[in-house]
JSON list of C-alpha atoms in Angstrom, two decimals:
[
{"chain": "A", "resi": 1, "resn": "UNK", "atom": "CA", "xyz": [81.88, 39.11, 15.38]},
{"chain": "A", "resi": 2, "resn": "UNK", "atom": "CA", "xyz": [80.22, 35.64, 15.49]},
{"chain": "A", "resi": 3, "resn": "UNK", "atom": "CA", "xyz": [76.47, 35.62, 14.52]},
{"chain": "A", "resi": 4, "resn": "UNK", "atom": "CA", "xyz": [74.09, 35.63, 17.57]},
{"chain": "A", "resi": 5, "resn": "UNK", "atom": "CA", "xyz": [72.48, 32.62, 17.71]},
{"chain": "A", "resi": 6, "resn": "UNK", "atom": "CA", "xyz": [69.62, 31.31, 19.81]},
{"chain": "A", "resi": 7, "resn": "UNK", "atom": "CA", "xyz": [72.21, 28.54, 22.16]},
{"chain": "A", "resi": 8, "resn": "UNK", "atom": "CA", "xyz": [73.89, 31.94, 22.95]},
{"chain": "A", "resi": 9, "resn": "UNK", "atom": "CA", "xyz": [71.56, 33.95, 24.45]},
{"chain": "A", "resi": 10, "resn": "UNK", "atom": "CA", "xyz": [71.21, 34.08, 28.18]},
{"chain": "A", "resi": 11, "resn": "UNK", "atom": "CA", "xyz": [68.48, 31.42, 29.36]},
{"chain": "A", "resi": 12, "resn": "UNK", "atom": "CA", "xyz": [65.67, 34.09, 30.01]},
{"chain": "A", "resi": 13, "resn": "UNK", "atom": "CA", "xyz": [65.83, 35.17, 26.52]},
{"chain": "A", "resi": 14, "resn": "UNK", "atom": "CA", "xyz": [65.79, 31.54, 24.48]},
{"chain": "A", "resi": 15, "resn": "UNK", "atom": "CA", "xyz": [61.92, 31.87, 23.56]},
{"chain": "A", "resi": 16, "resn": "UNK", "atom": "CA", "xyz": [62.04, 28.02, 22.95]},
{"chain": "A", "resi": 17, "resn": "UNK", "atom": "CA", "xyz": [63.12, 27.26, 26.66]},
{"chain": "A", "resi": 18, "resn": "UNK", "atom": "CA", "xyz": [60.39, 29.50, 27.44]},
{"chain": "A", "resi": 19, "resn": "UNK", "atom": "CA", "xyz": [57.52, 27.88, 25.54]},
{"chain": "A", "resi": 20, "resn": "UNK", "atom": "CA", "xyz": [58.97, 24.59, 27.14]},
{"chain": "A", "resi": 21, "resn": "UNK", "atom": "CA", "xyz": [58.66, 25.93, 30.89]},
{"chain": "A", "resi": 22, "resn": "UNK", "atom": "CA", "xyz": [55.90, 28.11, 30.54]},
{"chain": "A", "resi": 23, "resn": "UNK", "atom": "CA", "xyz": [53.87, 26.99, 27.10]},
{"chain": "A", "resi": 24, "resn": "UNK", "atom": "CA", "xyz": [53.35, 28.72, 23.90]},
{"chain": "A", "resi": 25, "resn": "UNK", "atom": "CA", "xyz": [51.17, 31.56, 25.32]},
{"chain": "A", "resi": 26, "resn": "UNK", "atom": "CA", "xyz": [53.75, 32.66, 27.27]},
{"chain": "A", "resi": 27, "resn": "UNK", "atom": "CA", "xyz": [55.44, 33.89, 24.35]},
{"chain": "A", "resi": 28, "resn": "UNK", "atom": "CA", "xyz": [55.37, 36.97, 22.58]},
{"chain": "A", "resi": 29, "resn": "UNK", "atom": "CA", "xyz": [54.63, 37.74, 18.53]},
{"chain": "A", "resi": 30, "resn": "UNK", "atom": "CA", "xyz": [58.47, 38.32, 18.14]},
{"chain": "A", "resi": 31, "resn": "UNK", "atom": "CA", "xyz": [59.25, 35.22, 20.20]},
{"chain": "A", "resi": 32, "resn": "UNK", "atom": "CA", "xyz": [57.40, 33.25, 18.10]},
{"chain": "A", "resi": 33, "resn": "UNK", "atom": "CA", "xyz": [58.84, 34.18, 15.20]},
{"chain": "A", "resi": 34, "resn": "UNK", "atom": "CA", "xyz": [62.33, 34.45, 16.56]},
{"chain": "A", "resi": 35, "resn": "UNK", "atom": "CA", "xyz": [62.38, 30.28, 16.92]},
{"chain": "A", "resi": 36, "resn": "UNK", "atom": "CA", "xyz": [61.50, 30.69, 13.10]},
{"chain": "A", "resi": 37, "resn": "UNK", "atom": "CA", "xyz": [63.89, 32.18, 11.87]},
{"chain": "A", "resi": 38, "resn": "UNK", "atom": "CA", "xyz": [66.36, 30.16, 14.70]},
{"chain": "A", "resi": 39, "resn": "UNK", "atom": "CA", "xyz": [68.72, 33.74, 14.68]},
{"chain": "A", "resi": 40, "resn": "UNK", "atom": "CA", "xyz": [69.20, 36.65, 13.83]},
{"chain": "A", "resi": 41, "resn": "UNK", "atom": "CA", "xyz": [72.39, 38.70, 12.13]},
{"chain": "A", "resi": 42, "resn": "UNK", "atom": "CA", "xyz": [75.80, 39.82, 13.45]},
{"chain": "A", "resi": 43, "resn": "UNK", "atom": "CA", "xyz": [74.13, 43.10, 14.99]},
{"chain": "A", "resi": 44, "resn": "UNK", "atom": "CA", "xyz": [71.08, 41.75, 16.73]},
{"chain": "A", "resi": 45, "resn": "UNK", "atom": "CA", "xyz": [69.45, 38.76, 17.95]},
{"chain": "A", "resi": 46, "resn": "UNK", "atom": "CA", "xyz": [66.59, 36.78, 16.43]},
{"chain": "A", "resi": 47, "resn": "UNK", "atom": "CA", "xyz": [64.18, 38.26, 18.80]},
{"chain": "A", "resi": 48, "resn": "UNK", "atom": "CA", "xyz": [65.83, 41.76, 18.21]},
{"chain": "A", "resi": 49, "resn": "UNK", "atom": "CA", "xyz": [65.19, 41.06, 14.13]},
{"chain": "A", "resi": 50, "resn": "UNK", "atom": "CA", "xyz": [61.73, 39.61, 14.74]},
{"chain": "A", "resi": 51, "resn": "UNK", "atom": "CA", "xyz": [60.83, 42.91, 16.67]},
{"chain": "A", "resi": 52, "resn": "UNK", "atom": "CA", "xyz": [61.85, 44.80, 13.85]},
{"chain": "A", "resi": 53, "resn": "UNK", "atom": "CA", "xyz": [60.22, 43.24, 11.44]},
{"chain": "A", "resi": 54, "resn": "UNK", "atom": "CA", "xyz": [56.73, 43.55, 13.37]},
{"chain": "A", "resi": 55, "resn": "UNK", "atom": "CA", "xyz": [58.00, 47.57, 14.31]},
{"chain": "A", "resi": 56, "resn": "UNK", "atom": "CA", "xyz": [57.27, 47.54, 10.34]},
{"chain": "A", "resi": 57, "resn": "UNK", "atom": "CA", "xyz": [53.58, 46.35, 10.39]},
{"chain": "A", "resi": 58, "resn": "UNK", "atom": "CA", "xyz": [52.42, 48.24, 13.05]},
{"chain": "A", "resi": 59, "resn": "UNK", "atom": "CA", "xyz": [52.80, 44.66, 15.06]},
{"chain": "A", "resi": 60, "resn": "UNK", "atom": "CA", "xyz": [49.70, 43.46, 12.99]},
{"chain": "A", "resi": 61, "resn": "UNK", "atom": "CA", "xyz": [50.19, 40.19, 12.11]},
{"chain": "A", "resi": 62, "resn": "UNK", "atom": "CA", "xyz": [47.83, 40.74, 9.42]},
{"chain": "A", "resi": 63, "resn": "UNK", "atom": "CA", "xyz": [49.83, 43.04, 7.57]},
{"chain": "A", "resi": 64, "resn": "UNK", "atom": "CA", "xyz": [52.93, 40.81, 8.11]},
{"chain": "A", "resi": 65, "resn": "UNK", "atom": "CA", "xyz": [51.40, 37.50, 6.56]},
{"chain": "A", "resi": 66, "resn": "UNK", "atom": "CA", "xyz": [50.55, 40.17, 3.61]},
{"chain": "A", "resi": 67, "resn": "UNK", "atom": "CA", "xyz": [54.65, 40.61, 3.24]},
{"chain": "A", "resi": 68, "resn": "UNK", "atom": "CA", "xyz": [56.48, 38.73, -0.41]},
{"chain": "A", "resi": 69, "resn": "UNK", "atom": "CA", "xyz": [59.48, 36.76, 0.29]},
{"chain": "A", "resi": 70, "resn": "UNK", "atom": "CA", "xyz": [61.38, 39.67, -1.39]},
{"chain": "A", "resi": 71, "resn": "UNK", "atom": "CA", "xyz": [59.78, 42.10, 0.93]},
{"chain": "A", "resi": 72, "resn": "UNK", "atom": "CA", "xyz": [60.97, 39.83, 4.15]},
{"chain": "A", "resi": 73, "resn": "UNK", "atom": "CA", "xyz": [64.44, 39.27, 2.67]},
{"chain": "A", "resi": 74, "resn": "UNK", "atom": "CA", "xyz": [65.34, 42.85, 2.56]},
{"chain": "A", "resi": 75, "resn": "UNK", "atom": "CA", "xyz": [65.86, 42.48, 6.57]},
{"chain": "A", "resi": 76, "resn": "UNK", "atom": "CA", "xyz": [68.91, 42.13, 6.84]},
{"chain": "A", "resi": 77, "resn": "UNK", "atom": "CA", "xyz": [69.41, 37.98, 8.56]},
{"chain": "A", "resi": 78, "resn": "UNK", "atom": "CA", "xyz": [66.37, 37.17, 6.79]},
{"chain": "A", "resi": 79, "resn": "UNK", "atom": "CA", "xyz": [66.65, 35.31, 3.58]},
{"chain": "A", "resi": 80, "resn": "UNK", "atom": "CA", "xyz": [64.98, 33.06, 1.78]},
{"chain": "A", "resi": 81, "resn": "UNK", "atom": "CA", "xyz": [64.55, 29.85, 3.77]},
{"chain": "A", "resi": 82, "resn": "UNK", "atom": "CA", "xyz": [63.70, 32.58, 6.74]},
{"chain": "A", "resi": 83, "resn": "UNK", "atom": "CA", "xyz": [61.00, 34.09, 4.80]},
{"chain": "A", "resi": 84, "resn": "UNK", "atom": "CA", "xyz": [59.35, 31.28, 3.15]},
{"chain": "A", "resi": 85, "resn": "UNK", "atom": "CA", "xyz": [58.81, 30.24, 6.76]},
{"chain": "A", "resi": 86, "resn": "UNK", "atom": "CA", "xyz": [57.15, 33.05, 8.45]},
{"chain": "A", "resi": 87, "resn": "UNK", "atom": "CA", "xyz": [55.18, 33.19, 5.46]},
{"chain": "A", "resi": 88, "resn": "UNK", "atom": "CA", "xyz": [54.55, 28.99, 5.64]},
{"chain": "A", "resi": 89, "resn": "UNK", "atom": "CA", "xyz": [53.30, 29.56, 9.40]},
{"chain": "A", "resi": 90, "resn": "UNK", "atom": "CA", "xyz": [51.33, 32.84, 9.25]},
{"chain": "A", "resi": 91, "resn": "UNK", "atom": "CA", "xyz": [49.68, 30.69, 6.21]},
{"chain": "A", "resi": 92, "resn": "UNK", "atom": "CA", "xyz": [48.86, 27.64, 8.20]},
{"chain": "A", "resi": 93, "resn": "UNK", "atom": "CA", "xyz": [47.63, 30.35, 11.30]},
{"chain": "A", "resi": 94, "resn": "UNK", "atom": "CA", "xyz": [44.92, 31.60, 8.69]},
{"chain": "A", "resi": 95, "resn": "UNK", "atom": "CA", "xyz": [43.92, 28.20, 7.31]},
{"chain": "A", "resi": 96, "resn": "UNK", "atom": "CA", "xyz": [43.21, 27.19, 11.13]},
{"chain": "A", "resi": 97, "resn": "UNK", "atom": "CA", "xyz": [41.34, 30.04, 11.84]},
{"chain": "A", "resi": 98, "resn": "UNK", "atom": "CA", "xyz": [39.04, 29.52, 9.03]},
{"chain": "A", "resi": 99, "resn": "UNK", "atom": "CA", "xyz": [38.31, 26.12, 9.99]},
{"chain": "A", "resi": 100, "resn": "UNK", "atom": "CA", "xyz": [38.02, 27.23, 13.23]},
{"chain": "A", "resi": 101, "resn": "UNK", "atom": "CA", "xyz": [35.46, 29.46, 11.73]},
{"chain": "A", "resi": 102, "resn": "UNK", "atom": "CA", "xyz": [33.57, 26.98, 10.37]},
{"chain": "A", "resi": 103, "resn": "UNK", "atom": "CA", "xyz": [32.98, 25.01, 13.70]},
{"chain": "A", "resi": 104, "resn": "UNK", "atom": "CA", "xyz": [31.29, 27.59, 15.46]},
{"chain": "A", "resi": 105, "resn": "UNK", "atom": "CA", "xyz": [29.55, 26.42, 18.74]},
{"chain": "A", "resi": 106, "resn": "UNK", "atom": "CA", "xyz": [25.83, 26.36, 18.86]},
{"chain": "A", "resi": 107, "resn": "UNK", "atom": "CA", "xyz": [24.79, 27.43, 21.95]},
{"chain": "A", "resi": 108, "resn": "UNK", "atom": "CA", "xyz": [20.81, 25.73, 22.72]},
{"chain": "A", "resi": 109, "resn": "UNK", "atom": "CA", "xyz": [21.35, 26.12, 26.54]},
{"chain": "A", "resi": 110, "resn": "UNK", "atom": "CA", "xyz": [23.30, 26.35, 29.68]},
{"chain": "A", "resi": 111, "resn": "UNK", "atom": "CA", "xyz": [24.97, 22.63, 29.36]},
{"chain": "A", "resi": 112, "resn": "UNK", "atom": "CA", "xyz": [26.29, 23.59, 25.87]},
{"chain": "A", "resi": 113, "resn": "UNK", "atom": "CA", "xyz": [28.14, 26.17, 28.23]},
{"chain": "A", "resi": 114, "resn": "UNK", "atom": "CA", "xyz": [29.20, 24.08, 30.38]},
{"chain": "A", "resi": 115, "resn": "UNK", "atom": "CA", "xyz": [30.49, 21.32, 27.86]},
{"chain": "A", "resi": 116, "resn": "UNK", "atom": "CA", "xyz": [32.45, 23.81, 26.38]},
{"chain": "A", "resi": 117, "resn": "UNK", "atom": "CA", "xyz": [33.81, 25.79, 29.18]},
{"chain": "A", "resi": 118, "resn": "UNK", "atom": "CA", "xyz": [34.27, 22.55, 31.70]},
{"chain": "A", "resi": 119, "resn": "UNK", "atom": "CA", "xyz": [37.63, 21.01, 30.11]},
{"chain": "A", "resi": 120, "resn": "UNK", "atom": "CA", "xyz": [38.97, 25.10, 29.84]},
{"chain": "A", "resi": 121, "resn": "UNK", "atom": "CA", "xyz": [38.81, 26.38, 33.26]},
{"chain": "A", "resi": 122, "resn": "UNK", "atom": "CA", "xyz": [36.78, 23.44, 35.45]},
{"chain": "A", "resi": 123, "resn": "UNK", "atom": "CA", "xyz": [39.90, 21.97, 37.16]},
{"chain": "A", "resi": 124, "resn": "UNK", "atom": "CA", "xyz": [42.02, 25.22, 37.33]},
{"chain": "A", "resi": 125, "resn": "UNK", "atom": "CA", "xyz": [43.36, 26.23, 40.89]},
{"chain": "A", "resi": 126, "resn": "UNK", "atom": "CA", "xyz": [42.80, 29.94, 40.17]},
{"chain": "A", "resi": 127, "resn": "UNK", "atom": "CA", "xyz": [39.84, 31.87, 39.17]},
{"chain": "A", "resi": 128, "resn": "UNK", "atom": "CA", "xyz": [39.81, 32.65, 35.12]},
{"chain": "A", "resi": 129, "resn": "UNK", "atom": "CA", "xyz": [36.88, 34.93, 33.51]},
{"chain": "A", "resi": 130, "resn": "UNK", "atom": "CA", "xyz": [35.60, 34.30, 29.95]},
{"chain": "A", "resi": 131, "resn": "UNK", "atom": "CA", "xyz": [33.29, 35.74, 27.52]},
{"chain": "A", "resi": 132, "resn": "UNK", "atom": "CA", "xyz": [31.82, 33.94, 24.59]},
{"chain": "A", "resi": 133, "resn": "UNK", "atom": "CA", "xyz": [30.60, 36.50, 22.10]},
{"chain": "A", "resi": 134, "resn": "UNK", "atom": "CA", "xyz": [27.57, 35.05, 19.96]},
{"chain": "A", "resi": 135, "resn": "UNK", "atom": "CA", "xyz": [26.32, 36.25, 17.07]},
{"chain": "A", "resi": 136, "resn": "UNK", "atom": "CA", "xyz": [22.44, 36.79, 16.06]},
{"chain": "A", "resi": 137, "resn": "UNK", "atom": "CA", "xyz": [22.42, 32.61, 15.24]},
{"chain": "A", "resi": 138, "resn": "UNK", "atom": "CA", "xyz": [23.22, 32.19, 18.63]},
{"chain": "A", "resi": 139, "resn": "UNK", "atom": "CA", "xyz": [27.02, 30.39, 17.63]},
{"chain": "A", "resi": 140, "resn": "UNK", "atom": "CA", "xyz": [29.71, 31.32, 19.59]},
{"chain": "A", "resi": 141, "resn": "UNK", "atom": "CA", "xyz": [31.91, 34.07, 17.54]},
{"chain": "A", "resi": 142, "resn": "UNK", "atom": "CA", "xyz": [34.77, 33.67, 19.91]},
{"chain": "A", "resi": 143, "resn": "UNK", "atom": "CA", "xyz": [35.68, 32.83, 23.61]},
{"chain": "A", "resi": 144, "resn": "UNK", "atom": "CA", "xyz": [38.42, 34.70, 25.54]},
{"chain": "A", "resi": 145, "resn": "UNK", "atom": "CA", "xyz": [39.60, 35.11, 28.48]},
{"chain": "A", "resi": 146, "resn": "UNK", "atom": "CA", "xyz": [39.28, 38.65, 30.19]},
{"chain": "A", "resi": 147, "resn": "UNK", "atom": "CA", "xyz": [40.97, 37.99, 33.57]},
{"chain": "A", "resi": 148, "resn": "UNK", "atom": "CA", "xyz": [42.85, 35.93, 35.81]},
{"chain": "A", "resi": 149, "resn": "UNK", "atom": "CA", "xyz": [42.86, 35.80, 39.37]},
{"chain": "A", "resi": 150, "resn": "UNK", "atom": "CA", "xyz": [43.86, 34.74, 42.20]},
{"chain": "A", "resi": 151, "resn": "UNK", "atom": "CA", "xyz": [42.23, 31.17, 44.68]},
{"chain": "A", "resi": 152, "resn": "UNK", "atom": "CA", "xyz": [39.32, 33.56, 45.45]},
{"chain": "A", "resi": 153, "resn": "UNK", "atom": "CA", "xyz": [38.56, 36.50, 43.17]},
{"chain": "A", "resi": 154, "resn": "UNK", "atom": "CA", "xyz": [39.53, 37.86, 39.82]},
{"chain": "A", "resi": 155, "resn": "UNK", "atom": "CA", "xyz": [38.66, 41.10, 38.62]},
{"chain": "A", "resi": 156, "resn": "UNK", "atom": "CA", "xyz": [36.89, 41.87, 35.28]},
{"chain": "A", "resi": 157, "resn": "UNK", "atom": "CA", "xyz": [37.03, 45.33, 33.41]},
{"chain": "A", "resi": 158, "resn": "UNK", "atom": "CA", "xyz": [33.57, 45.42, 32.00]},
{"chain": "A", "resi": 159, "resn": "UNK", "atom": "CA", "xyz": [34.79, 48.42, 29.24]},
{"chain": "A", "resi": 160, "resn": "UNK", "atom": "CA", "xyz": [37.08, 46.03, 28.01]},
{"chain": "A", "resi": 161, "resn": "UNK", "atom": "CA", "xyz": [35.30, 43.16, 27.52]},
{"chain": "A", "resi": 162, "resn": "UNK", "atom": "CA", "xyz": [32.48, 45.22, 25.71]},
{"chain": "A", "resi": 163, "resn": "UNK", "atom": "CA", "xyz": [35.32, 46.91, 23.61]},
{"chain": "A", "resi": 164, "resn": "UNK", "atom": "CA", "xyz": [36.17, 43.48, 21.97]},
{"chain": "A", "resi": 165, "resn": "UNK", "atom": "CA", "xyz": [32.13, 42.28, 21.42]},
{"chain": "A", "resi": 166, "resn": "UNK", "atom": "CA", "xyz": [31.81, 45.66, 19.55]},
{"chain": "A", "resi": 167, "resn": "UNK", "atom": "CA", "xyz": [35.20, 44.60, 17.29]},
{"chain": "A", "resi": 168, "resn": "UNK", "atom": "CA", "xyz": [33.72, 41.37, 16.96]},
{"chain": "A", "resi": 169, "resn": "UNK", "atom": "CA", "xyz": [29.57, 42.74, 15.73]},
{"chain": "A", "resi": 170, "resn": "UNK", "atom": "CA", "xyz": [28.69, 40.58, 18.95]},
{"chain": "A", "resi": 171, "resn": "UNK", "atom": "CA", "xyz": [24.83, 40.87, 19.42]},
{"chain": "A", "resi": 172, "resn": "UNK", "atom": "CA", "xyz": [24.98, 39.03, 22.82]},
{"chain": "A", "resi": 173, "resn": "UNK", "atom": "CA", "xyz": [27.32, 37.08, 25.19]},
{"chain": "A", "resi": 174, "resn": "UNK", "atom": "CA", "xyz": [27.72, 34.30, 28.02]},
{"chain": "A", "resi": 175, "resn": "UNK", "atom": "CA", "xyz": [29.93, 34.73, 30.89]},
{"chain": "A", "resi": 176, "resn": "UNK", "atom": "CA", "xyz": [31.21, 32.61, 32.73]},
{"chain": "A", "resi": 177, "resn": "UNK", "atom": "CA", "xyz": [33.77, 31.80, 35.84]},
{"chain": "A", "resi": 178, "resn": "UNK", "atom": "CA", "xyz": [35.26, 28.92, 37.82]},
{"chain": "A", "resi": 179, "resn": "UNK", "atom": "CA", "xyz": [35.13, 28.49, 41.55]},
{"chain": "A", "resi": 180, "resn": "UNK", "atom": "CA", "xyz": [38.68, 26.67, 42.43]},
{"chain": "A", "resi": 181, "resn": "UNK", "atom": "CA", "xyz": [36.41, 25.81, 45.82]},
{"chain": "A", "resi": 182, "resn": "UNK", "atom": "CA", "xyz": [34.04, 23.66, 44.01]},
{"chain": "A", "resi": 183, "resn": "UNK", "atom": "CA", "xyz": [31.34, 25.39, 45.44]},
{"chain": "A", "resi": 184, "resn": "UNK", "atom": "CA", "xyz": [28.60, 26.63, 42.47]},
{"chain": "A", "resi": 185, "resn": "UNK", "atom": "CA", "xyz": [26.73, 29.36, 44.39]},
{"chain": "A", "resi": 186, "resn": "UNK", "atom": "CA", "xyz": [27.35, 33.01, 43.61]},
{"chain": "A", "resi": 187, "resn": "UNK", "atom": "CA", "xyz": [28.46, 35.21, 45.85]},
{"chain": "A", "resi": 188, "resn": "UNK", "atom": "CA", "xyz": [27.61, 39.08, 46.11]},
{"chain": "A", "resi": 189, "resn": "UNK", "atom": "CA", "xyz": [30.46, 40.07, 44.51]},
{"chain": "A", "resi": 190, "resn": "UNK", "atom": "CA", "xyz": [29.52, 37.56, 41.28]},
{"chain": "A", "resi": 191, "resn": "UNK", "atom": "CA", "xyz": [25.56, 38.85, 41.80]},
{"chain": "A", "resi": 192, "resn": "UNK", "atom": "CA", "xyz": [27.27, 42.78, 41.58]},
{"chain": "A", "resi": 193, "resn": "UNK", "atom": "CA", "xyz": [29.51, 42.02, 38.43]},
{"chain": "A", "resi": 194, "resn": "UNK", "atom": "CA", "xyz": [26.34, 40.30, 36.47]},
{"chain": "A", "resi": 195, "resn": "UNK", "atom": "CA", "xyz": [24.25, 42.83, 36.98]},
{"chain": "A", "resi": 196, "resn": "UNK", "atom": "CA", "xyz": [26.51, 45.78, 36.14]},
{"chain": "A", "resi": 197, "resn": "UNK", "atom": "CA", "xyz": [27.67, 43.54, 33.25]},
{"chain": "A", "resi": 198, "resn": "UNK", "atom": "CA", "xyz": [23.73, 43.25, 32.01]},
{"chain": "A", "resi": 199, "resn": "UNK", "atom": "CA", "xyz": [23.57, 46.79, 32.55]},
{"chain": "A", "resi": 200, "resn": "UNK", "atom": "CA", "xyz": [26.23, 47.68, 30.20]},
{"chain": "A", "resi": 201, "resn": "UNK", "atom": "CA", "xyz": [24.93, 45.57, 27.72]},
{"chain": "A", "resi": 202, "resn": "UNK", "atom": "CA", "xyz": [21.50, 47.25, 27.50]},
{"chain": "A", "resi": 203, "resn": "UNK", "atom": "CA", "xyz": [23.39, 50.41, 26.85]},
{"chain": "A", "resi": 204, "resn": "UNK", "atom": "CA", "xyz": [25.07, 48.97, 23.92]},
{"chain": "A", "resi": 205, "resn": "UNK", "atom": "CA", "xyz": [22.03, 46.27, 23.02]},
{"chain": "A", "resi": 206, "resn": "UNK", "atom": "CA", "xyz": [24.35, 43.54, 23.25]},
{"chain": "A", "resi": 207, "resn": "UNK", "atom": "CA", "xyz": [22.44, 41.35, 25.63]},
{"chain": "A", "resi": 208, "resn": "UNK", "atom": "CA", "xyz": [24.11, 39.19, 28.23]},
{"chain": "A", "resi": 209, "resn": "UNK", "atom": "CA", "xyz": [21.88, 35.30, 27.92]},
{"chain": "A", "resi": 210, "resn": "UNK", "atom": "CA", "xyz": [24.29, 34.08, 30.71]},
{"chain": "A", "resi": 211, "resn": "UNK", "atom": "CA", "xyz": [26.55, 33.63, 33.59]},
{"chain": "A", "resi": 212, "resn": "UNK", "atom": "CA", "xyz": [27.91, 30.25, 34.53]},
{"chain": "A", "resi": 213, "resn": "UNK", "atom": "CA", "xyz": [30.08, 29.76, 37.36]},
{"chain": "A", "resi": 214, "resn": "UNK", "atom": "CA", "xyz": [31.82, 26.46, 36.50]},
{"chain": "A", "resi": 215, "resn": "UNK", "atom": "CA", "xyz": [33.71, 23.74, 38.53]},
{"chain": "A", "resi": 216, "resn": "UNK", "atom": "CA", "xyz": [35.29, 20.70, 37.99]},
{"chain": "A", "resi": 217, "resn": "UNK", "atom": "CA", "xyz": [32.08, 18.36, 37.82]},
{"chain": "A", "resi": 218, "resn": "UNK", "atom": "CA", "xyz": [29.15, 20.98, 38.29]},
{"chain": "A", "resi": 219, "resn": "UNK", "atom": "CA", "xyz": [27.76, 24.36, 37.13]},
{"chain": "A", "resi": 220, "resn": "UNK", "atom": "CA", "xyz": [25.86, 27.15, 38.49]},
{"chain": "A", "resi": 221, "resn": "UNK", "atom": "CA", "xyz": [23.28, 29.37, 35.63]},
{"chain": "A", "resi": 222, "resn": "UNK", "atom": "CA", "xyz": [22.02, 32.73, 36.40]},
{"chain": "A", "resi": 223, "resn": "UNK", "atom": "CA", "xyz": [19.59, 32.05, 33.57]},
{"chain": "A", "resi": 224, "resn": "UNK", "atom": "CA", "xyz": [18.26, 28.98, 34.22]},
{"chain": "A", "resi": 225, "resn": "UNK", "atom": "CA", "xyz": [18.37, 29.93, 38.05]},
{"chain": "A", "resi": 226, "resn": "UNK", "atom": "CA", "xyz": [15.79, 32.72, 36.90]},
{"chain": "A", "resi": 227, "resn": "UNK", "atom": "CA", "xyz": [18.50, 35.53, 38.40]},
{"chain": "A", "resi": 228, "resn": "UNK", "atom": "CA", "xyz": [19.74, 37.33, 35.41]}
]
């Protein structure tokens, strides 16, 4: 039996295709390593091997940048060029994020939002929701995206997004939106979400300073608007 390589797997399943067509989100922890290692052994695929290996951490990538060389090569399709590798790029993942770290975000006022939130979502033709989780120096922690919608609405699950500020010691966050209309004014559906979003937040004291709804060339603040 010939080893399964990537150039023989059916087109879906070629995770480098994929981040072509669709970009490197679109891929998965195993896909990502699968174009790693480049394939797998005579029994299973690369992204079948990759799957494995993560099965072994829990899927925390943590624990898997934690992994020897020896440790990795006891897979069976993995050896040492494969491991040296995953461990190079889960190395160079870390260094990133410390730097990343290091550039936290001062936020001073509602057009530091909308500096950094413009270029993300601004020009999108599809309503995206992010939170940017602050810490008690008022730097941005973090920014993710919570939801994605559709030309008109996108729906936010406020348990979830609270979830993450507690993982993250978040003592406050912004919110913000885009209108693919262009238009900046809330509507009663954005007035509902902020205030049950506030609400939350006085529960847990983790105070909500803002929402912006963004566009392409403007911006809309419940705070400075006096409306929070």
């Amino acid at each position: 039996m010939e080893k399964l390589t990537i150039k023989s797997w059916a087109l879906d399943d070629r995770p480098r295709e994929k981040l072509i067509a669709k970009g490197k989100t679109s891929l998965s922890d195993a896909e990502l390593i699968a174009i790693l290692i480049g394939s797998g052994n005579r029994e299973e695929s690369a992204v079948a091997l990759s799957k494995r290996i993560l099965k072994s951490v829990n899927g925390n990538i943590n624990e898997l940048a934690k992994l020897s060389v020896e440790k990795l090569m006891e897979f069976k399709g993995i050896g040492e060029a494969k491991a040296i590798a995953i461990i190079t790029a889960l190395e160079l993942g870390k260094r990133r994020q410390l730097e990343v770290a290091l550039e936290k975000p001062k936020i001073t006022s509602s057009k530091d939002v909308a500096n950094l939130m413009q270029s993300i979502i601004g020009d999108l033709e599809h309503e995206e929701f992010w939170v940017l989780f602050m810490n008690n120096s008022n730097k941005v922690i973090t920014k993710t995206q919570v939801s994605k919608g559709g030309l008109t609405a996108t729906i936010v699950d406020v348990r979830l997004l609270f979830k993450r500020a507690l993982e993250l010691a978040s003592v406050a966050i912004i919110v913000c939106h885009n209108h693919p209309s262009g238009k900046i004014n809330p509507s009663s559906a954005d007035k509902q979400l902020t205030e049950k979003i506030k609400q939350a937040g006085v529960t847990l004291d983790i105070k909500l300073l803002d929402h912006l709804i963004i566009t392409q060339k403007d911006y809309f603040s419940f705070a400075d608007e006096g409306i929070l």
